[in-house]
Coordinates of C-alpha atoms in Angstrom, one line a residue:
X248 CA -125.6 -29.3 20.6
X249 CA -128.9 -28.8 18.8
X250 CA -129.6 -27.0 15.5
X251 CA -130.3 -23.7 17.3
X252 CA -126.9 -23.8 18.9
X253 CA -125.2 -24.4 15.6
X254 CA -127.1 -21.6 13.9
X255 CA -126.3 -19.2 16.8
X256 CA -122.6 -20.2 16.6
X257 CA -122.6 -19.4 12.9
X258 CA -124.3 -16.0 13.3
X259 CA -122.1 -15.0 16.2
X260 CA -119.0 -16.2 14.4
X261 CA -120.0 -14.2 11.3
X262 CA -120.4 -11.0 13.5
X263 CA -117.2 -11.5 15.4
X264 CA -115.2 -12.4 12.3
X265 CA -116.6 -9.3 10.5
X266 CA -115.7 -7.1 13.4
X267 CA -112.2 -8.6 13.3
X268 CA -111.9 -7.8 9.6
X269 CA -113.2 -4.3 10.0
X270 CA -110.7 -3.5 12.8
X271 CA -107.7 -4.9 10.9
X272 CA -106.3 -2.3 8.6
X273 CA -105.7 -3.1 4.9
X274 CA -107.2 -5.7 2.6
X275 CA -107.4 -9.4 3.7
X276 CA -107.4 -12.0 0.9
X277 CA -109.8 -14.4 2.7
X278 CA -113.3 -15.3 1.9
X279 CA -116.6 -15.2 3.9
X280 CA -116.4 -18.8 5.0
X281 CA -112.9 -18.4 6.5
X282 CA -114.0 -15.2 8.2
X283 CA -116.9 -17.0 9.8
X284 CA -114.7 -19.9 10.8
X285 CA -112.2 -17.5 12.4
X286 CA -115.0 -15.7 14.1
X287 CA -116.5 -19.0 15.6
X288 CA -113.1 -20.1 16.9
X289 CA -112.4 -16.6 18.3
X290 CA -115.8 -16.5 20.0
X291 CA -115.2 -19.9 21.6
X292 CA -111.6 -19.2 22.8
X293 CA -112.5 -15.7 23.8
X294 CA -115.3 -17.0 26.0
X295 CA -113.0 -19.6 27.6
X296 CA -110.4 -16.9 28.3
X297 CA -113.0 -14.6 29.8
X298 CA -114.2 -17.3 32.1
X299 CA -110.6 -18.2 33.2
X300 CA -109.8 -14.6 33.9
X301 CA -113.0 -14.3 36.1
X302 CA -115.3 -12.2 33.9
X303 CA -118.7 -12.8 35.3
X304 CA -121.7 -13.5 33.0
X305 CA -124.3 -10.7 33.1
X306 CA -127.8 -10.5 31.7
X307 CA -126.7 -7.8 29.2
X308 CA -123.8 -7.6 26.9
X309 CA -120.5 -8.9 28.3
X310 CA -118.2 -6.1 26.9
X311 CA -115.0 -7.6 28.3
X312 CA -115.8 -11.0 26.8
X313 CA -116.7 -9.4 23.5
X314 CA -113.3 -7.5 23.6
X315 CA -111.5 -10.8 24.0
X316 CA -113.5 -12.4 21.1
X317 CA -113.0 -9.5 18.7
X318 CA -109.3 -9.2 19.6
X319 CA -108.8 -12.8 18.9
X320 CA -110.7 -12.5 15.7
X321 CA -108.4 -9.7 14.6
X322 CA -105.4 -11.9 15.3
X323 CA -107.0 -14.9 13.6
X324 CA -107.9 -12.9 10.5
X325 CA -104.4 -11.5 10.3
X326 CA -102.8 -14.9 10.7
X327 CA -105.1 -16.5 8.0
X328 CA -104.6 -13.6 5.7
X329 CA -100.8 -13.8 6.1
X330 CA -100.8 -17.6 5.4
X331 CA -103.0 -17.2 2.4
X332 CA -100.8 -14.3 1.0
X333 CA -97.7 -16.4 1.6
X334 CA -99.2 -19.4 -0.1
X335 CA -100.4 -17.3 -3.1
X336 CA -97.0 -15.6 -3.3
X337 CA -95.2 -18.9 -3.7
X338 CA -97.3 -19.8 -6.7
X339 CA -95.4 -18.6 -9.7
X340 CA -97.4 -18.3 -12.9
X341 CA -95.9 -20.0 -15.9

């Protein structure tokens, strides 16, 4: 993977992660970097699932693939937010 591919993955991950956070109701106590990481992972897994299901690649926007990616981002953001909230809840101030 070259530098262009890495930068593209970060940009796409940021967009997918942001869409995931926007669609998830409530406030998520996670930062920008975690959002981008969740978006990158969701984009990779969503693309793999779309290919396994048989979604063909088109020259335009692959809406079904995007739906898989954003759906996984919503689940990922919710999972990370729940883990962060649980970890912060366990910390008892002295």
